[in-house]
Short mmCIF file of C-alpha atoms and ligand atoms in Angstrom, two decimals:
data_model
loop_
_atom_site.label_atom_id
_atom_site.label_comp_id
_atom_site.label_asym_id
_atom_site.label_seq_id
_atom_site.Cartn_x
_atom_site.Cartn_y
_atom_site.Cartn_z
CA MET D 14 0.00 0.00 0.00
CA SER D 15 1.05 3.58 -0.62
CA LYS D 16 3.07 5.32 2.09
CA ASN D 17 0.75 8.31 1.73
CA ILE D 18 -2.27 7.14 3.64
CA ALA D 19 -5.51 9.07 3.73
CA ARG D 20 -6.30 10.69 7.08
CA LYS D 21 -10.01 10.34 6.46
CA VAL D 22 -11.25 7.24 4.69
CA TYR D 23 -14.02 7.75 2.14
CA ASN D 24 -16.36 5.32 0.48
CA ILE D 25 -15.71 6.03 -3.17
CA SER D 26 -17.23 4.63 -6.35
CA VAL D 27 -15.62 4.92 -9.75
CA ILE D 28 -17.95 4.44 -12.71
CA GLY D 29 -16.10 3.07 -15.73
CA ALA D 30 -13.24 0.55 -15.59
CA GLY D 31 -11.30 1.88 -18.58
CA HIS D 32 -7.71 3.06 -18.35
CA VAL D 33 -8.46 6.16 -16.27
CA GLY D 34 -11.23 4.57 -14.18
CA LEU D 35 -9.28 1.46 -13.29
CA VAL D 36 -6.11 3.34 -12.38
CA THR D 37 -8.07 5.93 -10.38
CA ALA D 38 -9.96 3.24 -8.48
CA SER D 39 -6.83 1.22 -7.69
CA CYS D 40 -4.77 4.24 -6.63
CA LEU D 41 -7.55 5.65 -4.40
CA ALA D 42 -7.85 2.21 -2.80
CA ASP D 43 -4.10 2.18 -2.30
CA LEU D 44 -4.38 5.50 -0.47
CA GLY D 45 -6.64 3.68 1.98
CA HIS D 46 -10.13 4.51 0.73
CA LYS D 47 -12.87 1.90 0.30
CA VAL D 48 -13.39 1.83 -3.45
CA CYS D 49 -16.04 0.23 -5.63
CA CYS D 50 -15.18 0.15 -9.34
CA MET D 51 -18.24 -0.31 -11.54
CA ASP D 52 -18.54 -1.06 -15.25
CA ASN D 53 -21.59 -2.24 -17.18
CA ASP D 54 -19.40 -4.57 -19.24
CA SER D 55 -19.96 -7.79 -17.28
CA ALA D 56 -17.20 -9.65 -19.11
CA LYS D 57 -14.70 -7.01 -17.99
CA ILE D 58 -15.96 -7.14 -14.39
CA ASP D 59 -15.71 -10.96 -14.42
CA LEU D 60 -12.07 -10.68 -15.47
CA LEU D 61 -11.29 -8.06 -12.82
CA GLN D 62 -12.99 -10.12 -10.13
CA LYS D 63 -10.64 -13.00 -11.08
CA GLY D 64 -7.66 -10.65 -10.70
CA GLU D 65 -7.09 -10.32 -14.43
CA ILE D 66 -6.51 -6.92 -16.02
CA PRO D 67 -8.12 -6.15 -19.39
CA ILE D 68 -5.41 -3.64 -20.38
CA TYR D 69 -1.62 -3.59 -20.30
CA GLU D 70 -0.42 -1.04 -17.76
CA PRO D 71 2.80 -1.65 -15.79
CA GLY D 72 2.17 -2.32 -12.09
CA LEU D 73 -1.62 -2.26 -12.34
CA LYS D 74 -2.18 -5.99 -11.86
CA GLU D 75 -0.20 -5.98 -8.63
CA LEU D 76 -1.97 -2.85 -7.36
CA VAL D 77 -5.40 -4.32 -8.08
CA SER D 78 -4.55 -7.63 -6.49
CA THR D 79 -3.03 -6.13 -3.29
CA ASN D 80 -5.93 -3.78 -2.73
CA THR D 81 -8.58 -6.38 -3.53
CA LEU D 82 -6.99 -8.74 -0.99
CA GLN D 83 -6.84 -5.98 1.62
CA GLY D 84 -10.56 -5.34 1.12
CA ASN D 85 -10.10 -1.77 -0.16
CA LEU D 86 -11.20 -2.46 -3.73
CA PHE D 87 -14.04 -4.41 -5.27
CA PHE D 88 -15.67 -4.63 -8.68
CA THR D 89 -19.30 -4.72 -9.70
CA ASN D 90 -21.53 -4.33 -12.73
CA SER D 91 -24.37 -3.03 -10.58
CA MET D 92 -24.96 0.69 -10.67
CA LYS D 93 -27.26 0.29 -7.69
CA GLU D 94 -24.43 -1.18 -5.63
CA ALA D 95 -22.00 1.52 -6.79
CA VAL D 96 -24.33 4.39 -5.94
CA ALA D 97 -25.21 2.89 -2.58
CA HIS D 98 -21.51 2.45 -1.74
CA GLY D 99 -19.99 5.75 -2.79
CA GLU D 100 -20.35 9.04 -0.98
CA VAL D 101 -18.02 10.31 -3.67
CA ILE D 102 -18.74 9.05 -7.19
CA PHE D 103 -16.17 9.57 -9.93
CA ILE D 104 -17.52 9.42 -13.48
CA ALA D 105 -14.77 7.92 -15.65
CA VAL D 106 -16.75 6.63 -18.61
CA GLY D 107 -15.73 7.14 -22.24
CA THR D 108 -16.39 10.33 -24.15
CA PRO D 109 -15.66 9.03 -27.68
CA PRO D 110 -15.62 11.34 -30.69
CA LYS D 111 -18.64 11.61 -32.96
CA GLU D 112 -17.99 11.82 -36.69
CA SER D 113 -17.93 15.61 -36.42
CA GLY D 114 -15.13 15.51 -33.83
CA GLU D 115 -17.52 16.63 -31.07
CA ALA D 116 -17.39 14.51 -27.90
CA ASP D 117 -20.22 12.03 -27.46
CA LEU D 118 -21.46 12.65 -23.92
CA SER D 119 -24.25 10.11 -23.92
CA TYR D 120 -22.43 7.79 -21.49
CA VAL D 121 -21.88 10.66 -19.06
CA GLU D 122 -25.54 11.69 -19.30
CA ASN D 123 -26.63 8.12 -18.78
CA VAL D 124 -24.54 7.74 -15.63
CA ALA D 125 -25.73 11.11 -14.25
CA ARG D 126 -29.36 10.05 -14.81
CA GLU D 127 -28.88 6.67 -13.13
CA ILE D 128 -27.13 8.23 -10.13
CA ALA D 129 -30.02 10.70 -9.79
CA GLN D 130 -32.58 7.92 -9.73
CA LEU D 131 -30.66 5.75 -7.26
CA MET D 132 -29.18 8.14 -4.71
CA ASP D 133 -30.74 8.37 -1.29
CA SER D 134 -28.08 10.32 0.63
CA TYR D 135 -25.56 13.12 -0.08
CA LYS D 136 -23.35 12.42 -3.09
CA LEU D 137 -20.39 14.29 -4.52
CA ILE D 138 -20.37 13.53 -8.23
CA VAL D 139 -16.97 14.14 -9.80
CA GLU D 140 -16.26 14.37 -13.52
CA LYS D 141 -13.03 12.46 -14.15
CA SER D 142 -13.58 11.81 -17.85
CA THR D 143 -12.31 14.46 -20.25
CA VAL D 144 -15.38 16.55 -21.01
CA PRO D 145 -16.15 19.81 -22.81
CA VAL D 146 -16.44 22.97 -20.75
CA GLU D 147 -19.96 23.40 -19.32
CA THR D 148 -20.53 19.63 -18.97
CA GLY D 149 -20.64 20.09 -15.18
CA GLU D 150 -23.68 22.31 -15.55
CA LYS D 151 -25.36 19.76 -17.78
CA VAL D 152 -24.64 16.98 -15.28
CA LYS D 153 -26.15 19.11 -12.52
CA ASN D 154 -29.27 19.85 -14.60
CA THR D 155 -29.68 16.19 -15.47
CA ILE D 156 -29.48 15.16 -11.81
CA ASN D 157 -31.99 17.84 -10.86
CA LEU D 158 -34.32 16.59 -13.60
CA TYR D 159 -34.25 12.92 -12.63
CA ILE D 160 -33.60 12.99 -8.88
CA GLU D 161 -36.16 10.90 -6.99
CA LYS D 162 -35.38 11.56 -3.32
CA ASP D 163 -34.88 14.95 -1.75
CA VAL D 164 -31.13 14.60 -0.99
CA PRO D 165 -28.34 17.14 -1.44
CA PHE D 166 -25.55 16.65 -3.96
CA ASP D 167 -22.56 18.45 -5.43
CA VAL D 168 -20.90 18.23 -8.81
CA ALA D 169 -17.17 18.78 -9.27
CA SER D 170 -14.61 18.57 -12.02
CA ASN D 171 -11.33 16.77 -11.32
CA PRO D 172 -9.53 16.16 -14.63
CA GLU D 173 -6.92 13.43 -14.75
CA PHE D 174 -3.49 13.97 -16.30
CA LEU D 175 -2.07 10.45 -16.11
CA ARG D 176 -0.35 8.99 -19.16
CA GLU D 177 -0.76 5.43 -20.34
CA GLY D 178 2.33 3.38 -19.57
CA SER D 179 3.21 5.42 -16.47
CA ALA D 180 -0.33 5.80 -15.19
CA ILE D 181 0.20 4.71 -11.58
CA HIS D 182 3.27 6.85 -11.09
CA ASP D 183 1.49 9.83 -12.70
CA PHE D 184 -1.58 9.41 -10.49
CA MET D 185 0.45 9.10 -7.31
CA HIS D 186 2.96 11.88 -8.17
CA PRO D 187 0.99 14.49 -10.11
CA ASP D 188 2.51 17.86 -11.00
CA ARG D 189 -0.77 19.32 -9.76
CA VAL D 190 -4.28 18.28 -8.81
CA VAL D 191 -7.07 20.34 -10.34
CA ILE D 192 -10.32 20.59 -8.40
CA GLY D 193 -13.22 22.55 -9.90
CA VAL D 194 -16.00 23.08 -7.36
CA ASP D 195 -18.86 25.35 -6.45
CA SER D 196 -19.35 24.32 -2.82
CA GLU D 197 -17.16 24.29 0.28
CA ARG D 198 -18.18 20.75 1.09
CA ALA D 199 -17.02 19.45 -2.32
CA GLU D 200 -13.76 21.36 -1.96
CA ARG D 201 -13.13 19.92 1.50
CA VAL D 202 -13.86 16.33 0.48
CA LEU D 203 -11.67 16.40 -2.63
CA THR D 204 -8.87 18.22 -0.82
CA GLU D 205 -8.95 15.51 1.87
CA ILE D 206 -8.87 12.77 -0.76
CA TYR D 207 -5.90 14.24 -2.66
CA GLY D 208 -4.07 15.78 0.31
CA PRO D 209 -1.86 12.70 0.94
CA LEU D 210 -0.34 13.04 -2.55
CA ASN D 211 1.44 16.22 -1.37
CA ALA D 212 0.98 17.86 -4.77
CA PRO D 213 -0.07 21.46 -5.43
CA ILE D 214 -3.85 21.61 -5.47
CA ILE D 215 -5.50 24.17 -7.75
CA ILE D 216 -9.03 25.03 -6.68
CA THR D 217 -11.12 26.61 -9.42
CA ASP D 218 -14.68 26.97 -10.56
CA ILE D 219 -15.99 23.97 -12.49
CA LYS D 220 -15.71 25.48 -15.98
CA SER D 221 -12.09 26.51 -15.52
CA ALA D 222 -11.19 23.00 -14.36
CA GLU D 223 -12.88 21.52 -17.42
CA LEU D 224 -10.96 23.91 -19.66
CA ILE D 225 -7.63 23.14 -18.00
CA LYS D 226 -7.82 19.58 -19.27
CA HIS D 227 -8.50 20.41 -22.92
CA ALA D 228 -6.06 23.33 -22.89
CA SER D 229 -3.37 21.15 -21.34
CA ASN D 230 -3.64 18.29 -23.85
CA SER D 231 -3.88 20.74 -26.76
CA PHE D 232 -0.79 22.59 -25.56
CA LEU D 233 1.22 19.37 -25.37
CA ALA D 234 0.03 18.36 -28.85
CA MET D 235 1.01 21.84 -30.05
CA LYS D 236 4.51 21.39 -28.65
CA ILE D 237 4.91 18.15 -30.60
CA SER D 238 3.61 19.67 -33.85
CA PHE D 239 5.82 22.71 -33.30
CA ILE D 240 8.97 20.62 -33.06
CA ASN D 241 7.81 18.54 -36.02
CA ALA D 242 7.42 21.73 -38.07
CA VAL D 243 10.90 22.81 -36.99
CA SER D 244 12.15 19.35 -37.98
CA ARG D 245 11.00 19.98 -41.54
CA ILE D 246 13.18 23.08 -41.67
CA CYS D 247 16.08 21.13 -40.16
CA GLU D 248 15.77 18.57 -42.94
CA LYS D 249 15.91 21.25 -45.59
CA VAL D 250 19.17 22.73 -44.29
CA GLY D 251 20.83 19.62 -42.83
CA ALA D 252 20.48 20.71 -39.18
CA ASP D 253 19.72 18.32 -36.31
CA VAL D 254 16.34 18.75 -34.58
CA GLU D 255 17.57 16.83 -31.54
CA LYS D 256 20.10 19.57 -30.90
CA VAL D 257 17.60 22.31 -31.64
CA ALA D 258 15.12 20.74 -29.20
CA GLN D 259 17.81 20.51 -26.54
CA GLY D 260 18.82 24.09 -27.18
CA ILE D 261 15.34 25.49 -26.82
CA GLY D 262 14.18 23.04 -24.15
CA LEU D 263 16.84 24.03 -21.64
CA ASP D 264 15.08 27.37 -21.39
CA LYS D 265 12.89 26.71 -18.34
CA ARG D 266 10.06 28.69 -19.90
CA ILE D 267 9.93 26.14 -22.72
CA GLY D 268 10.99 22.90 -21.00
CA GLN D 269 12.53 19.80 -22.57
CA GLU D 270 9.60 17.44 -22.54
CA PHE D 271 7.34 16.78 -25.52
CA LEU D 272 9.91 18.05 -27.99
CA ASN D 273 10.65 14.69 -29.63
CA ALA D 274 10.21 15.00 -33.38
CA GLY D 275 9.02 12.03 -35.42
CA ILE D 276 5.93 10.49 -36.90
CA GLY D 277 3.73 12.44 -34.51
CA PHE D 278 1.28 11.83 -31.72
CA GLY D 279 -1.46 9.22 -31.48
CA GLY D 280 -3.46 7.67 -28.69
CA SER D 281 -6.96 7.91 -27.41
CA CYS D 282 -6.45 11.42 -26.03
CA PHE D 283 -4.51 13.98 -28.07
CA PRO D 284 -6.21 13.41 -31.46
CA LYS D 285 -9.67 13.18 -29.87
CA ASP D 286 -9.19 16.08 -27.46
CA LEU D 287 -7.82 18.35 -30.19
CA ASP D 288 -10.90 17.67 -32.32
CA ALA D 289 -13.17 18.20 -29.35
CA PHE D 290 -11.52 21.47 -28.36
CA ILE D 291 -11.68 22.78 -31.94
CA HIS D 292 -15.37 21.89 -31.90
CA ILE D 293 -16.04 23.46 -28.50
CA ALA D 294 -14.40 26.69 -29.69
CA GLU D 295 -16.43 26.63 -32.89
CA ASN D 296 -19.66 26.25 -30.92
CA LEU D 297 -18.64 29.24 -28.83
CA GLY D 298 -17.97 31.31 -31.96
CA TYR D 299 -14.17 31.10 -32.02
CA ASP D 300 -12.23 29.60 -34.90
CA PHE D 301 -9.25 27.91 -33.19
CA LYS D 302 -7.07 27.89 -36.32
CA LEU D 303 -3.90 27.25 -34.30
CA LEU D 304 -5.20 23.84 -33.22
CA LYS D 305 -6.35 23.00 -36.75
CA GLU D 306 -2.76 23.54 -37.87
CA VAL D 307 -1.45 21.37 -35.00
CA LYS D 308 -3.65 18.59 -36.33
CA ARG D 309 -2.64 19.11 -39.97
CA ILE D 310 1.08 19.00 -39.15
CA ASN D 311 0.54 15.76 -37.24
CA GLU D 312 -1.24 14.13 -40.18
CA GLU D 313 1.58 15.21 -42.47
CA GLN D 314 4.23 13.50 -40.33
CA LYS D 315 2.67 10.08 -40.93
CA ARG D 316 2.62 10.61 -44.70
CA LEU D 317 6.21 11.77 -44.46
CA ALA D 318 7.24 8.37 -43.09
CA VAL D 319 6.01 6.65 -46.26
CA GLN D 320 7.51 9.41 -48.42
CA LYS D 321 10.92 8.78 -46.85
CA ILE D 322 10.66 5.11 -47.84
CA LYS D 323 9.70 6.07 -51.38
CA ASP D 324 12.52 8.59 -51.64
CA VAL D 325 14.96 5.72 -51.31
CA LEU D 326 13.16 2.71 -52.78
CA TRP D 327 11.28 4.68 -55.46
CA ILE D 328 8.58 2.02 -56.03
CA ILE D 329 7.36 0.19 -52.94
CA LYS D 330 5.03 -2.25 -54.65
CA ASP D 331 6.16 -5.81 -53.80
CA LYS D 332 8.86 -4.51 -51.44
CA LYS D 333 9.00 -5.99 -47.96
CA ILE D 334 8.68 -3.32 -45.28
CA ALA D 335 9.36 -4.36 -41.69
CA ILE D 336 7.74 -2.34 -38.92
CA TRP D 337 8.92 -2.31 -35.32
CA GLY D 338 6.23 -1.02 -32.98
CA GLY D 339 2.52 -0.53 -33.35
CA ALA D 340 1.33 0.77 -29.98
CA PHE D 341 0.85 4.55 -30.01
CA LYS D 342 3.74 4.72 -27.55
CA PRO D 343 5.87 2.28 -25.49
CA GLU D 344 4.63 0.44 -22.39
CA THR D 345 1.08 0.05 -23.66
CA ASP D 346 -0.83 -2.30 -25.95
CA ASP D 347 -3.10 0.56 -27.01
CA ILE D 348 -3.30 1.25 -30.74
CA ARG D 349 -6.14 3.78 -30.68
CA GLY D 350 -5.21 6.66 -32.98
CA ALA D 351 -1.77 5.07 -33.44
CA PRO D 352 0.28 6.46 -36.37
CA VAL D 353 1.05 2.87 -37.40
CA ILE D 354 -2.51 2.43 -38.68
CA ASP D 355 -2.25 5.14 -41.34
CA ILE D 356 1.30 4.15 -42.22
CA ILE D 357 0.39 0.49 -42.78
CA ASN D 358 -2.73 1.41 -44.76
CA GLU D 359 -0.68 3.58 -47.08
CA LEU D 360 1.98 0.90 -47.52
CA LEU D 361 -0.65 -1.71 -48.32
CA ASN D 362 -2.33 0.65 -50.79
CA GLU D 363 0.98 0.97 -52.56
CA GLY D 364 1.23 -2.83 -52.79
CA ALA D 365 3.99 -3.40 -50.22
CA THR D 366 4.28 -6.51 -48.06
CA VAL D 367 4.31 -5.57 -44.38
CA SER D 368 5.92 -7.56 -41.60
CA LEU D 369 5.18 -6.28 -38.13
CA TYR D 370 6.42 -6.76 -34.60
CA ASP D 371 5.32 -5.09 -31.36
CA PRO D 372 6.03 -6.50 -27.87
CA GLN D 373 2.47 -5.89 -26.58
CA ALA D 374 0.08 -4.69 -29.26
CA MET D 375 0.04 -7.64 -31.70
CA GLU D 376 -3.38 -8.93 -30.71
CA ASN D 377 -4.96 -5.50 -31.11
CA LEU D 378 -3.25 -5.01 -34.47
CA LYS D 379 -4.54 -8.38 -35.68
CA ILE D 380 -8.09 -7.19 -34.99
CA ILE D 381 -7.59 -4.29 -37.41
CA PHE D 382 -5.42 -5.79 -40.13
CA GLY D 383 -6.36 -9.51 -40.01
CA GLU D 384 -4.64 -11.46 -42.77
CA LYS D 385 -3.26 -8.41 -44.55
CA LEU D 386 0.08 -8.46 -42.70
CA HIS D 387 2.72 -10.86 -41.57
CA TYR D 388 2.93 -10.85 -37.77
CA ALA D 389 6.46 -11.70 -36.65
CA ASP D 390 7.26 -13.59 -33.44
CA ASP D 391 10.15 -11.25 -32.63
CA LYS D 392 11.91 -8.19 -33.92
CA TYR D 393 14.57 -10.09 -35.85
CA GLN D 394 12.06 -12.34 -37.61
CA ALA D 395 10.25 -9.20 -38.83
CA ILE D 396 13.30 -7.81 -40.67
CA GLU D 397 14.25 -11.04 -42.46
CA ASP D 398 14.82 -10.08 -46.14
CA ALA D 399 13.21 -6.67 -45.66
CA ASP D 400 13.94 -3.78 -48.00
CA CYS D 401 13.33 -1.30 -45.21
CA LEU D 402 12.79 -1.22 -41.45
CA VAL D 403 10.51 1.48 -40.04
CA ILE D 404 10.67 2.32 -36.32
CA VAL D 405 7.20 3.38 -35.24
CA THR D 406 7.29 2.95 -31.44
CA GLU D 407 10.37 3.51 -29.30
CA TRP D 408 10.17 0.36 -27.15
CA ASP D 409 13.38 -0.14 -25.13
CA GLU D 410 14.04 -3.49 -26.80
CA PHE D 411 14.52 -1.67 -30.13
CA ARG D 412 17.25 0.58 -28.79
CA ASN D 413 20.12 -1.84 -28.31
CA ILE D 414 20.40 -3.59 -31.60
CA ASP D 415 23.00 -5.80 -33.18
CA PHE D 416 23.31 -3.75 -36.37
CA ASP D 417 25.73 -6.20 -37.98
CA PHE D 418 23.15 -8.95 -37.60
CA LEU D 419 20.43 -6.63 -38.91
CA ARG D 420 22.51 -5.75 -41.91
CA GLN D 421 23.13 -9.43 -42.68
CA ARG D 422 19.47 -10.36 -42.48
CA MET D 423 17.87 -7.45 -44.31
CA LYS D 424 17.77 -7.30 -48.09
CA LEU D 425 18.77 -3.62 -47.89
CA PRO D 426 20.37 -1.93 -44.89
CA PHE D 427 17.76 0.81 -44.82
CA ILE D 428 16.05 2.28 -41.72
CA VAL D 429 13.36 4.94 -41.44
CA ASP D 430 13.49 5.95 -37.80
CA GLY D 431 10.12 7.47 -36.91
CA ARG D 432 11.22 8.13 -33.30
CA ASN D 433 14.86 9.15 -33.80
CA ILE D 434 16.11 6.42 -31.47
CA PHE D 435 19.33 5.50 -33.26
CA SER D 436 22.68 7.24 -33.33
CA LEU D 437 23.38 8.75 -36.72
CA GLN D 438 27.10 8.15 -36.33
CA LYS D 439 26.67 4.50 -35.45
CA LEU D 440 24.43 3.78 -38.43
CA GLN D 441 26.79 5.60 -40.72
CA ASP D 442 29.67 3.47 -39.42
CA LYS D 443 27.63 0.32 -39.91
CA GLY D 444 26.81 1.25 -43.49
CA PHE D 445 23.09 1.86 -43.21
CA ILE D 446 20.88 4.13 -45.27
CA TYR D 447 19.20 6.05 -42.48
CA CYS D 448 16.32 8.53 -42.48
CA GLY D 449 15.35 9.99 -39.14
CA PHE D 450 13.04 12.96 -38.72
CA GLY D 451 14.63 16.40 -38.75
CA ARG D 452 18.14 14.99 -38.77
CA PRO D 453 20.78 14.72 -41.46
CA GLN D 454 19.96 11.70 -43.63
CA ILE D 455 22.40 9.01 -44.73
CA THR D 456 21.26 8.32 -48.26
CA ASN D 457 23.98 5.91 -49.37
CA SER D 458 24.97 2.72 -47.63
CA LYS D 459 28.58 1.65 -48.05
CA SER D 460 27.88 -1.52 -49.93
CA GLY D 461 24.15 -1.51 -50.68
CA VAL D 462 22.40 -4.81 -51.28
CA LYS D 463 23.04 -7.83 -49.06
CA LYS D 464 25.33 -10.34 -50.74
C1 LIG S 7 -1.83 12.21 -22.72
C2 LIG S 7 -1.32 13.28 -21.72
O1 LIG S 7 0.11 13.30 -21.75
C3 LIG S 7 -1.81 12.98 -20.30
O2 LIG S 7 -1.40 14.03 -19.44
C4 LIG S 7 -3.33 12.92 -20.32
O3 LIG S 7 -3.86 12.59 -19.05
C5 LIG S 7 -3.78 11.85 -21.31
O4 LIG S 7 -3.27 12.17 -22.63
C6 LIG S 7 -5.29 11.83 -21.32
O5 LIG S 7 -5.89 12.85 -21.69
O6 LIG S 7 -5.88 10.84 -20.87
P1 LIG S 7 -1.14 9.70 -23.31
O7 LIG S 7 -2.07 9.85 -24.47
O8 LIG S 7 -1.22 8.48 -22.46
O9 LIG S 7 -1.28 10.97 -22.31
O10 LIG S 7 0.36 9.71 -23.89
P2 LIG S 7 1.55 10.75 -24.06
O11 LIG S 7 2.71 10.25 -23.32
O12 LIG S 7 1.12 12.12 -23.78
O13 LIG S 7 1.86 10.61 -25.63
C7 LIG S 7 0.90 10.95 -26.61
C8 LIG S 7 1.49 10.79 -27.99
O14 LIG S 7 2.44 11.83 -28.26
C9 LIG S 7 2.23 9.49 -28.23
O15 LIG S 7 1.87 8.97 -29.51
C10 LIG S 7 3.69 9.88 -28.23
O16 LIG S 7 4.48 9.04 -29.02
C11 LIG S 7 3.61 11.28 -28.83
N1 LIG S 7 4.75 12.14 -28.48
C12 LIG S 7 4.98 12.48 -27.18
C13 LIG S 7 5.56 12.64 -29.48
O17 LIG S 7 5.38 12.35 -30.69
N2 LIG S 7 6.61 13.47 -29.14
C14 LIG S 7 6.84 13.82 -27.86
O18 LIG S 7 7.80 14.59 -27.62
C15 LIG S 7 6.02 13.31 -26.86
#
C-alpha cells in the first residue's frame, strides 16, 4: 500500500473501468479509501474479479490484487451497488468522438441520470472523464431533472493527467491536482482525498477546471507539432532537430519534454481532445485555427514516413517493409489513434508486403489488419529479407540492436526511424541508409544490397 495514507477514509465509487477509471480506483484504494469500481461490461468485471486486467499497464495488476486482498477495492456491474456504496462518485466513462469531432457525452448523461434515480443520501459527483467545458452544468441539470429523493448533492470537475504506460506513477505523483468546485463541502472532500499526494492543489470553478484539461492536452500536442514543423526546416538545411530541441528546451520557460520530433502523436487522447476542443471553440464562436494547424502537421508527419521510404526505394510495390512497434507509444498495448494504422494502410495501398512486430500490441493489431500483414514472433524475424525497417514505437528493446546482424538479415540496410532512437554516427559506421526525422539523412549505404 502507498506510504501516503488518507487521514479520512471515504467510500468512493468509480464508474467506468477503462484506463483512467481502473487506475483511479486502484490508486484511491491504495491511499486507503474503500473503493467500488463499476462497469456495465460484465465480461470485464468478471475478469477483474478474477484478478485479471483487461489492459496492459505496468504495475496495475499488482496494485489491483493487493488492494482487492486488503478489502479496499471491489468490482461490480451493478450501478445500484456503486451508488449505494460511494459518498463520492467519480464518473470515468468514455467520451468518444462523434464523426464531427464533437465529444459524445451520452455515457456521461446516462450515468448522471442513473445516479439521480438511485441516490438516497448526499453524493459528490466528480467528472473524471475528459469533457467539454460546461458539462458540469449539464450533469447538474440532469441530476436535478431525474432525482427521486430529496437529498443534497454536489458536482465537481477533477480532470486526470495520467499517461498510459506510467499511469500509476502519474496518479500518485501528479505535477498538480485540479479541483473545480462550487461548494465548500465538495472542496473539503476532494482536498482531503488528494491531500496525501502532497501535490499542489489548484481550486477553481468547475468550468475553468474543465478547460484546464483540454487546454493542457492541446498545448502538449502543439509542442509536438511545433517541433515537427521545426524538424521539416532542419531537414531542408541539414540541421539536427535533436540539438535544436535541446537548445530550446533548456530554457525553463519552454521545458525539454514533448519536444521529440518524429511520426507524430497518437493515442486515445490527443487526437480526440484536439478535435473536441476545436469543436467546442467553434460552438462558442471562435475559430481555433492554431489547433487545426497542429492537427494538420501531425497528419503530415505520418505521410512523411512513407515518403521517406519512397525517396529511397522509389517504387514500394512488392517490397518488404518491416515495422517495429505498433502501440501509439511504449509500455502500452493501445493502438487507438496510433500512427502505425495510417502508415500500414498507405503501404498496403501501394502494394507493399508488411511484416510487423510489437512487444504488446500484436493482438490488437490483428483485430484491425487480419490477414493483410505478416505478424512476426520477434523483432529479428520481422526484418528477415526486408527492403526497409521502419521504427514506429520507441520500445526499449529496439534501442540496443545488433546492427551487424540486422545488416546481414535485411535485403537492404535501410532504416526509417520514426522516433529518432538511433545514433546517426553509429548507423553511418555500420553502413546503413538512415532517415530519421529532422536529422541529417544518410542516403547511401557503403555496400548496398546484401550479398
Ligand atoms: C496524454 C497526456 O500526456 C496525459 O497528461 C493525459 O492525461 C492523457 O493524454 C489523457 O488525456 O488521458 P497519453 O495519451 O497516455 O497521455 O500519452 P503521451 O505520453 O502524452 O503521448 C501521446 C502521444 O504523443 C504518443 O503517440 C507519443 O508518441 C507522442 N509524443 C509524445 C511525441 O510524438 N513526441 C513527444 O515529444 C512526446
